[in-house]
Coordinates of C-alpha atoms in Angstrom, one line a residue:
M21 CA -85.2 8.5 42.7
W22 CA -81.7 10.3 41.4
K23 CA -79.1 7.7 40.8
H24 CA -76.0 9.8 40.6
F25 CA -75.3 13.0 42.5
V26 CA -72.3 15.4 41.5
A27 CA -71.2 18.5 43.8
I28 CA -69.1 21.2 42.0
G29 CA -67.9 24.3 44.1
D30 CA -65.3 25.8 46.6
S31 CA -64.8 24.7 50.3
F32 CA -68.2 24.9 51.6
T33 CA -69.0 22.3 49.4
E34 CA -65.4 20.2 50.0
G35 CA -66.3 20.7 53.5
I36 CA -63.6 22.3 55.3
G37 CA -63.9 23.7 58.9
D38 CA -64.0 22.7 62.9
E39 CA -65.0 19.3 64.0
V40 CA -67.2 20.0 66.9
E41 CA -69.4 17.5 69.7
E42 CA -67.3 14.5 68.5
T43 CA -69.5 14.8 65.3
P44 CA -66.9 13.5 62.5
L45 CA -66.1 16.3 59.8
K46 CA -67.9 15.0 56.9
S47 CA -69.0 17.8 53.7
W48 CA -72.9 18.2 53.9
V49 CA -72.5 16.3 50.3
H50 CA -71.8 12.9 52.3
H51 CA -74.8 14.1 54.7
F52 CA -77.2 14.8 52.3
A53 CA -76.4 11.3 50.4
E54 CA -77.1 9.4 53.5
L55 CA -80.3 10.9 54.2
H56 CA -81.6 9.0 50.9
E57 CA -82.5 5.7 51.1
P58 CA -80.7 3.9 49.7
T59 CA -77.5 6.0 50.4
L60 CA -77.8 8.1 46.9
K61 CA -74.3 7.5 45.2
Y62 CA -72.3 10.6 44.8
T63 CA -69.2 12.5 43.7
N64 CA -67.9 15.6 45.2
L65 CA -65.6 17.4 42.8
A66 CA -65.7 20.6 45.0
K67 CA -62.3 22.3 46.3
R68 CA -61.4 25.1 48.5
G69 CA -60.3 28.2 47.2
L70 CA -61.4 28.7 43.6
I71 CA -63.5 31.3 42.4
T72 CA -66.3 30.8 40.2
K73 CA -64.4 30.8 37.1
E74 CA -61.8 28.3 38.1
I75 CA -64.6 26.3 38.9
R76 CA -65.7 26.3 35.4
L77 CA -62.7 25.6 33.9
K78 CA -61.5 22.6 36.7
Q79 CA -65.1 20.7 37.3
L80 CA -67.9 21.5 34.8
E81 CA -66.2 19.2 32.2
E82 CA -65.8 16.5 34.6
A83 CA -68.8 16.9 36.0
L84 CA -70.5 16.6 32.9
A85 CA -68.6 13.4 32.1
L86 CA -70.0 11.6 34.8
E87 CA -73.4 11.7 33.3
P88 CA -75.2 12.4 36.7
D89 CA -79.1 12.9 37.1
L90 CA -78.6 15.3 40.3
V91 CA -76.0 18.0 40.6
S92 CA -75.1 20.9 43.0
L93 CA -73.4 24.2 41.9
I94 CA -72.4 27.0 44.9
A95 CA -69.9 29.5 44.2
G96 CA -69.3 32.9 44.6
A97 CA -68.0 33.3 48.0
N98 CA -64.1 33.2 47.1
D99 CA -64.9 35.8 44.5
I100 CA -66.0 38.4 47.1
L101 CA -64.2 37.5 50.0
K102 CA -60.6 37.4 48.2
G103 CA -61.5 40.7 46.6
R104 CA -61.9 39.7 43.0
W105 CA -65.6 40.5 42.8
N106 CA -66.8 41.2 38.9
F107 CA -70.3 41.1 38.9
N108 CA -70.4 40.9 35.0
E109 CA -68.0 37.8 35.0
Y110 CA -69.9 35.8 37.9
K111 CA -72.9 36.4 36.1
S112 CA -71.7 35.3 33.1
E113 CA -69.8 32.0 34.5
M114 CA -72.8 31.0 36.1
E115 CA -74.7 31.5 33.6
L116 CA -72.3 29.0 31.3
M117 CA -72.3 26.3 34.0
I118 CA -76.3 26.1 34.9
D119 CA -77.0 26.4 31.1
A120 CA -74.5 23.4 30.1
L121 CA -76.0 21.5 33.4
S122 CA -79.4 22.1 32.8
K123 CA -78.7 20.9 28.9
S124 CA -77.0 17.6 30.4
G125 CA -80.9 16.8 32.0
A126 CA -79.3 16.6 35.2
A127 CA -82.0 18.4 38.3
V128 CA -79.7 21.4 39.6
I129 CA -79.6 22.5 43.1
I130 CA -78.4 25.9 43.4
G131 CA -77.5 27.7 46.3
N132 CA -76.9 31.5 47.2
L133 CA -74.4 32.8 50.1
P134 CA -75.0 33.3 53.6
D135 CA -74.4 36.9 54.9
F136 CA -70.9 36.6 56.1
T137 CA -70.8 40.1 57.5
A138 CA -73.3 39.1 60.6
R139 CA -70.3 37.2 61.9
L140 CA -67.1 38.3 60.5
P141 CA -65.1 41.2 62.6
L142 CA -64.7 43.5 59.7
P143 CA -64.6 47.4 59.8
D144 CA -68.2 48.8 58.9
E145 CA -67.4 50.2 55.5
K146 CA -65.9 46.6 54.2
K147 CA -68.9 44.9 55.4
R148 CA -71.1 47.2 53.7
V149 CA -69.0 46.3 50.3
I150 CA -69.1 42.7 51.0
K151 CA -72.7 42.6 51.8
E152 CA -73.6 44.5 48.4
Q153 CA -71.6 41.8 46.5
L154 CA -72.8 38.8 48.6
L155 CA -76.9 40.6 47.4
Q156 CA -75.4 41.2 43.4
A157 CA -74.6 37.6 43.5
N158 CA -77.6 36.0 45.2
E159 CA -79.7 38.2 42.7
V160 CA -77.6 36.5 39.9
V161 CA -78.5 33.1 41.7
R162 CA -82.3 33.8 42.0
S163 CA -82.4 35.0 38.6
L164 CA -81.1 31.8 37.1
S165 CA -82.7 29.6 39.3
S166 CA -86.5 31.2 38.1
E167 CA -85.1 31.0 34.6
Y168 CA -83.9 27.8 34.8
K169 CA -86.6 26.0 37.1
L170 CA -83.9 25.0 39.5
M171 CA -83.9 23.9 43.2
P172 CA -82.8 26.7 45.0
I173 CA -81.2 26.8 48.5
D174 CA -82.0 30.4 50.3
F175 CA -78.7 30.4 53.1
W176 CA -79.3 34.3 53.2
N177 CA -82.4 34.1 55.1
H178 CA -82.5 30.4 56.7
P179 CA -81.5 31.2 60.8
I180 CA -78.2 29.0 60.7
A181 CA -76.6 31.9 58.8
E182 CA -77.1 33.7 62.0
D183 CA -76.3 30.8 64.0
D184 CA -72.9 30.8 65.6
T185 CA -73.0 26.8 66.6
F186 CA -73.2 25.7 63.2
W187 CA -70.0 27.7 62.3
S188 CA -66.2 27.4 62.7
K189 CA -63.6 29.4 64.2
D190 CA -62.8 31.2 61.2
L191 CA -66.7 32.2 60.8
I192 CA -66.6 31.6 57.0
H193 CA -67.2 27.7 57.1
P194 CA -69.4 25.7 58.4
N195 CA -68.5 23.0 61.5
S196 CA -69.2 19.5 61.4
I197 CA -72.3 20.0 63.0
G198 CA -73.1 22.6 60.5
Y199 CA -72.6 20.5 57.5
R200 CA -74.6 17.9 58.9
K201 CA -77.3 20.3 59.3
I202 CA -76.7 21.7 55.8
G203 CA -77.1 18.4 54.3
E204 CA -80.7 18.2 55.7
I205 CA -81.7 21.5 54.9
I206 CA -80.9 20.8 51.2
F207 CA -82.3 17.4 51.7
N208 CA -85.4 18.8 53.0
R209 CA -85.8 21.2 50.2
C210 CA -85.4 18.8 47.3
S211 CA -87.7 16.3 49.0
I212 CA -90.8 19.0 48.4

């Protein structure tokens, strides 16, 4: 169905985390591509540590130049977890990327953010602030998904978000089994 899949984003899409149960550490992008028959050609441009604006500045133009027919965008965790949250900037950056990707003719997978506060050992007030910001980011994702008719992945409400067996010791990144599971979740969502 698709010929070339391009993934943009941060460490969640790059695929950093712990290797567990002798399962090689590979990004969810790799697992997602392997589930296709034949294996889907892909380019993973995601890099750890980037906030949403940096993803746009460093990855969007390159992604568009590759002329993909399928693109994924999952962003915003670093904006929040690094204490650099700015709702208006996040909304603007996401809109700019989604608009450009949609106008290119590519189908777009977009993911919301899981509830990191369910796992992170933080003071209650800090958890409350982070949760509020995550909900704001996820509302932007929901709104854009509806407006642009994207393929949304709901990590907030998926059971994987609260199952510690899928997460690395840092409690932020999936582990090798988690990335495999996420690849399956996204594949199943895109096969609907």
